CSV table of C-alpha atoms in Angstrom, one decimal:
chain,number,residue,atom,x,y,z
O,1,ASN,CA,-171.7,-20.6,-33.8
O,2,ALA,CA,-167.4,-19.8,-33.4
O,3,GLY,CA,-167.6,-16.9,-32.4
O,4,VAL,CA,-166.0,-13.7,-33.2
O,5,ILE,CA,-162.3,-14.6,-34.5
O,6,GLN,CA,-159.2,-12.9,-34.6
O,7,THR,CA,-156.0,-13.8,-35.6
O,8,PRO,CA,-153.2,-14.1,-34.9
O,9,ARG,CA,-153.8,-14.5,-31.2
O,10,HIS,CA,-149.8,-13.3,-30.4
O,11,LYS,CA,-148.4,-11.1,-32.5
O,12,VAL,CA,-144.6,-10.7,-31.7
O,13,THR,CA,-143.1,-7.6,-33.8
O,14,GLY,CA,-139.5,-5.5,-33.9
O,15,LYS,CA,-139.8,-1.9,-33.8
O,16,GLY,CA,-140.6,0.0,-36.9
O,17,GLN,CA,-141.9,-3.0,-38.7
O,18,GLU,CA,-145.8,-3.3,-39.6
O,19,ALA,CA,-148.8,-5.8,-37.9
O,20,THR,CA,-151.9,-6.9,-39.0
O,21,LEU,CA,-154.6,-8.1,-37.3
O,22,TRP,CA,-157.7,-9.5,-38.7
O,23,CYS,CA,-160.9,-10.2,-37.3
O,24,GLU,CA,-163.8,-12.8,-38.3
O,25,PRO,CA,-167.5,-11.2,-36.9
O,26,ILE,CA,-170.9,-13.7,-35.3
O,27,SER,CA,-172.1,-14.0,-39.4
O,28,GLY,CA,-174.9,-11.6,-40.2
O,29,HIS,CA,-173.6,-9.1,-37.5
O,30,SER,CA,-174.1,-5.7,-39.0
O,31,ALA,CA,-171.2,-3.6,-37.1
O,32,VAL,CA,-168.0,-4.8,-36.5
O,33,PHE,CA,-165.5,-2.5,-33.4
O,34,TRP,CA,-162.6,-2.5,-32.6
O,35,TYR,CA,-160.5,-1.6,-28.7
O,36,ARG,CA,-157.4,-1.4,-27.9
O,37,GLN,CA,-156.6,-3.0,-23.9
O,38,THR,CA,-153.6,-1.9,-22.0
O,39,ILE,CA,-153.4,-1.5,-18.9
O,40,VAL,CA,-152.9,1.7,-18.0
O,41,GLN,CA,-155.7,3.5,-20.5
O,42,GLY,CA,-157.8,0.4,-20.2
O,43,LEU,CA,-160.5,0.0,-23.4
O,44,GLU,CA,-159.8,2.2,-25.6
O,45,PHE,CA,-161.8,2.6,-29.1
O,46,LEU,CA,-160.9,2.8,-31.9
O,47,THR,CA,-162.7,2.5,-34.6
O,48,TYR,CA,-165.7,1.2,-36.3
O,49,PHE,CA,-167.9,0.1,-39.2
O,50,ARG,CA,-171.3,-0.5,-40.2
O,51,ASN,CA,-172.7,-2.2,-42.6
O,52,GLN,CA,-169.2,-2.6,-43.5
O,53,ALA,CA,-168.9,1.5,-43.7
O,54,PRO,CA,-166.7,3.5,-42.1
O,55,ILE,CA,-168.6,4.8,-38.8
O,56,ASP,CA,-166.5,6.7,-37.2
O,57,ASP,CA,-162.4,5.8,-36.3
O,58,SER,CA,-161.8,9.2,-33.9
O,59,GLY,CA,-159.9,6.7,-32.0
O,60,MET,CA,-158.1,5.9,-34.1
O,61,PRO,CA,-154.0,7.2,-34.1
O,62,LYS,CA,-154.5,8.7,-37.3
O,63,GLU,CA,-150.3,9.0,-39.1
O,64,ARG,CA,-149.9,4.5,-38.6
O,65,PHE,CA,-153.7,3.1,-37.6
O,66,SER,CA,-155.6,2.6,-40.2
O,67,ALA,CA,-158.9,-0.5,-40.6
O,68,GLN,CA,-160.5,-1.7,-43.7
O,69,MET,CA,-163.6,-4.0,-44.2
O,70,PRO,CA,-163.6,-5.3,-47.4
O,71,ASN,CA,-166.1,-7.8,-46.8
O,72,GLN,CA,-168.6,-8.7,-44.0
O,73,SER,CA,-167.1,-11.9,-43.5
O,74,HIS,CA,-163.9,-9.2,-41.9
O,75,SER,CA,-162.0,-6.5,-41.3
O,76,THR,CA,-158.6,-5.5,-40.5
O,77,LEU,CA,-156.3,-2.7,-38.2
O,78,LYS,CA,-152.9,-2.1,-39.9
O,79,ILE,CA,-150.1,-0.4,-38.0
O,80,GLN,CA,-146.9,1.2,-39.8
O,81,SER,CA,-144.0,1.3,-38.1
O,82,THR,CA,-145.0,0.4,-34.9
O,83,GLN,CA,-143.8,1.8,-32.0
O,84,PRO,CA,-143.3,0.3,-28.3
O,85,GLN,CA,-146.0,1.7,-26.4
O,86,ASP,CA,-148.5,0.3,-29.4
O,87,SER,CA,-147.8,-2.7,-27.6
O,88,ALA,CA,-152.0,-3.7,-26.4
O,89,VAL,CA,-154.4,-6.6,-26.9
O,90,TYR,CA,-156.4,-5.4,-29.5
O,91,LEU,CA,-160.2,-6.5,-29.4
O,92,CYS,CA,-162.8,-7.3,-32.1
O,93,ALA,CA,-166.2,-6.9,-31.6
O,94,SER,CA,-169.2,-7.6,-33.6
O,95,SER,CA,-172.8,-6.2,-33.2
O,96,ALA,CA,-175.8,-7.3,-34.9
O,97,GLY,CA,-177.4,-3.7,-34.5
O,98,ASN,CA,-179.0,-4.2,-31.1
O,99,GLU,CA,-176.2,-2.2,-29.0
O,100,ARG,CA,-174.5,-5.8,-27.5
O,101,LEU,CA,-171.5,-7.0,-28.5
O,102,PHE,CA,-169.4,-9.9,-28.7
O,103,PHE,CA,-166.0,-10.0,-28.8
O,104,GLY,CA,-163.0,-11.7,-29.5
O,105,HIS,CA,-160.1,-12.6,-27.7
O,106,GLY,CA,-158.2,-10.7,-29.1
O,107,THR,CA,-154.5,-10.1,-30.7
O,108,LYS,CA,-151.5,-9.5,-28.0
O,109,LEU,CA,-149.2,-7.7,-29.7
O,110,SER,CA,-146.1,-7.0,-28.4
O,111,VAL,CA,-143.4,-4.3,-30.4
O,112,LEU,CA,-139.6,-5.0,-28.9
K,1,ALA,CA,-169.1,13.6,-24.1
K,2,GLN,CA,-170.3,10.9,-22.1
K,3,SER,CA,-167.8,8.7,-20.0
K,4,VAL,CA,-167.9,5.9,-16.6
K,5,THR,CA,-166.3,6.1,-14.3
K,6,GLN,CA,-165.5,3.4,-11.5
K,7,PRO,CA,-163.6,4.2,-8.7
K,8,ASP,CA,-162.2,0.6,-7.4
K,9,ALA,CA,-159.5,-0.5,-9.0
K,10,ARG,CA,-159.2,-3.8,-7.2
K,11,VAL,CA,-161.9,-4.8,-5.0
K,12,THR,CA,-160.8,-8.0,-2.1
K,13,VAL,CA,-163.8,-10.3,-1.4
K,14,SER,CA,-164.0,-13.1,0.7
K,15,GLU,CA,-165.7,-15.7,-0.6
K,16,GLY,CA,-169.3,-15.2,0.2
K,17,ALA,CA,-169.6,-12.7,1.0
K,18,SER,CA,-171.5,-10.3,-0.9
K,19,LEU,CA,-170.5,-7.6,-3.3
K,20,GLN,CA,-171.3,-4.4,-5.0
K,21,LEU,CA,-169.4,-2.6,-7.2
K,22,ARG,CA,-169.3,0.8,-8.4
K,23,CYS,CA,-169.7,2.3,-11.9
K,24,LYS,CA,-170.6,6.4,-11.7
K,25,TYR,CA,-171.8,7.4,-15.8
K,26,SER,CA,-172.1,10.8,-17.1
K,27,TYR,CA,-174.4,11.8,-20.1
K,28,SER,CA,-176.2,14.3,-20.6
K,29,ALA,CA,-179.4,12.0,-21.5
K,30,THR,CA,-180.5,8.7,-20.3
K,31,PRO,CA,-177.9,5.9,-21.7
K,32,TYR,CA,-178.8,2.5,-22.0
K,33,LEU,CA,-175.8,0.8,-19.6
K,34,PHE,CA,-174.4,-2.3,-19.1
K,35,TRP,CA,-171.9,-4.4,-17.5
K,36,TYR,CA,-168.5,-6.8,-18.5
K,37,VAL,CA,-166.9,-9.2,-17.2
K,38,GLN,CA,-162.9,-10.6,-18.5
K,39,TYR,CA,-162.4,-13.6,-17.4
K,40,PRO,CA,-158.5,-14.7,-18.0
K,41,ARG,CA,-157.6,-14.9,-20.6
K,42,GLN,CA,-161.3,-14.5,-22.2
K,43,GLY,CA,-162.7,-12.1,-23.8
K,44,LEU,CA,-165.2,-9.6,-22.9
K,45,GLN,CA,-168.8,-10.9,-22.0
K,46,LEU,CA,-171.8,-9.7,-21.2
K,47,LEU,CA,-173.4,-9.7,-18.0
K,48,LEU,CA,-176.4,-7.9,-17.5
K,49,LYS,CA,-177.7,-5.1,-19.1
K,50,TYR,CA,-180.4,-1.8,-18.4
K,51,TYR,CA,-182.3,0.0,-21.5
K,52,SER,CA,-185.3,0.6,-19.1
K,53,GLY,CA,-187.9,-0.2,-16.7
K,54,ASP,CA,-186.9,-1.5,-13.5
K,55,PRO,CA,-184.2,-0.3,-11.8
K,56,VAL,CA,-182.8,-3.8,-11.2
K,57,VAL,CA,-181.6,-5.6,-13.7
K,58,GLN,CA,-180.5,-9.6,-13.3
K,59,GLY,CA,-177.4,-11.2,-15.3
K,60,VAL,CA,-176.3,-14.2,-15.4
K,61,ASN,CA,-174.7,-16.4,-12.6
K,62,GLY,CA,-176.6,-14.6,-9.9
K,63,PHE,CA,-175.4,-10.8,-10.8
K,64,GLU,CA,-177.7,-8.0,-10.4
K,65,ALA,CA,-177.4,-4.6,-10.3
K,66,GLU,CA,-179.3,-1.5,-9.9
K,67,PHE,CA,-180.3,2.3,-12.1
K,68,SER,CA,-180.0,5.1,-10.3
K,69,LYS,CA,-180.8,8.1,-12.6
K,70,SER,CA,-180.5,10.3,-10.1
K,71,ASN,CA,-176.9,9.6,-8.2
K,72,SER,CA,-175.7,8.9,-12.3
K,73,SER,CA,-175.3,5.2,-11.4
K,74,PHE,CA,-175.1,2.1,-11.7
K,75,HIS,CA,-173.8,-0.6,-9.2
K,76,LEU,CA,-172.9,-4.2,-9.6
K,77,ARG,CA,-174.1,-6.8,-6.3
K,78,LYS,CA,-173.7,-10.4,-5.9
K,79,ALA,CA,-175.4,-11.4,-2.0
K,80,SER,CA,-172.6,-14.4,-2.6
K,81,VAL,CA,-169.3,-14.7,-4.5
K,82,HIS,CA,-167.6,-17.4,-4.9
K,83,TRP,CA,-163.9,-18.3,-6.3
K,84,SER,CA,-164.6,-18.2,-10.0
K,85,ASP,CA,-166.5,-15.2,-10.6
K,86,SER,CA,-162.2,-13.3,-10.0
K,87,ALA,CA,-162.4,-11.7,-13.1
K,88,VAL,CA,-162.3,-8.0,-14.5
K,89,TYR,CA,-166.0,-6.5,-14.7
K,90,PHE,CA,-166.1,-3.0,-16.8
K,91,CYS,CA,-168.7,-1.2,-17.4
K,92,ALA,CA,-169.9,0.3,-20.2
K,93,VAL,CA,-172.5,3.3,-21.5
K,94,ILE,CA,-173.7,3.7,-25.1
K,95,ASN,CA,-176.5,5.9,-26.1
K,96,THR,CA,-179.7,5.5,-26.3
K,97,GLY,CA,-180.0,5.2,-30.1
K,98,GLY,CA,-177.1,3.0,-30.0
K,99,ALA,CA,-175.6,4.7,-32.9
K,100,ASP,CA,-172.5,5.2,-31.4
K,101,ARG,CA,-169.5,3.2,-29.9
K,102,LEU,CA,-169.6,1.6,-26.0
K,103,THR,CA,-167.5,3.4,-23.3
K,104,PHE,CA,-165.7,2.0,-21.0
K,105,GLY,CA,-164.3,2.4,-17.6
K,106,LYS,CA,-161.6,1.3,-16.4
K,107,GLY,CA,-162.3,-1.9,-15.0
K,108,THR,CA,-162.4,-3.7,-11.0
K,109,GLN,CA,-160.7,-6.6,-10.5
K,110,LEU,CA,-162.2,-8.6,-8.4
K,111,ILE,CA,-160.1,-10.4,-6.3
K,112,ILE,CA,-162.1,-13.6,-3.6
K,113,GLN,CA,-160.8,-14.5,-1.1
K,114,PRO,CA,-160.6,-18.1,0.4
């Protein structure tokens, strides 16, 4: 089992460009979560899916952030018109439904 | 809304000494409680969890935590730390139904001095 796979590990974008982050959950896990990690804010919840359906996106900045889970094997987080304040480590986690989360290594997004 | 407070952003301990990392939660009922650890350049890993029963739960690598309902706390302890324990430790809470997302504290960076 390779664990939760996130790609790319690092992404550098210019201000105003789009960034798409990918997450492959552990096979058989029914829930996928996205978090954002910064020094100042710590770990912030963004959104999560259960059985591919969006359940809670209360942490998502509404205007430029979107997340999808088109099939059970991957989820994407898209940030349009990236801004310097979007720079963070974006963490994806999956769960078999028993509350324990398994995290990926994260994608470090740097917006110049 | 549920919240988690880790009052110490950084804790420095000498190798071989004992450790306590503090965690306080705010929640209307008794939630499920977790401690996760993040080693440098790695993802978060589960150390231990509390669902119910014995308030002292054992985790990996000699860590344990004690749940106190009266104090709304879930402090992490270790009797003798090793240099490899240097990491950031996160306390987290989820509602007992599980149909919700994990809420994390801001983390405590543990620094082990030789």
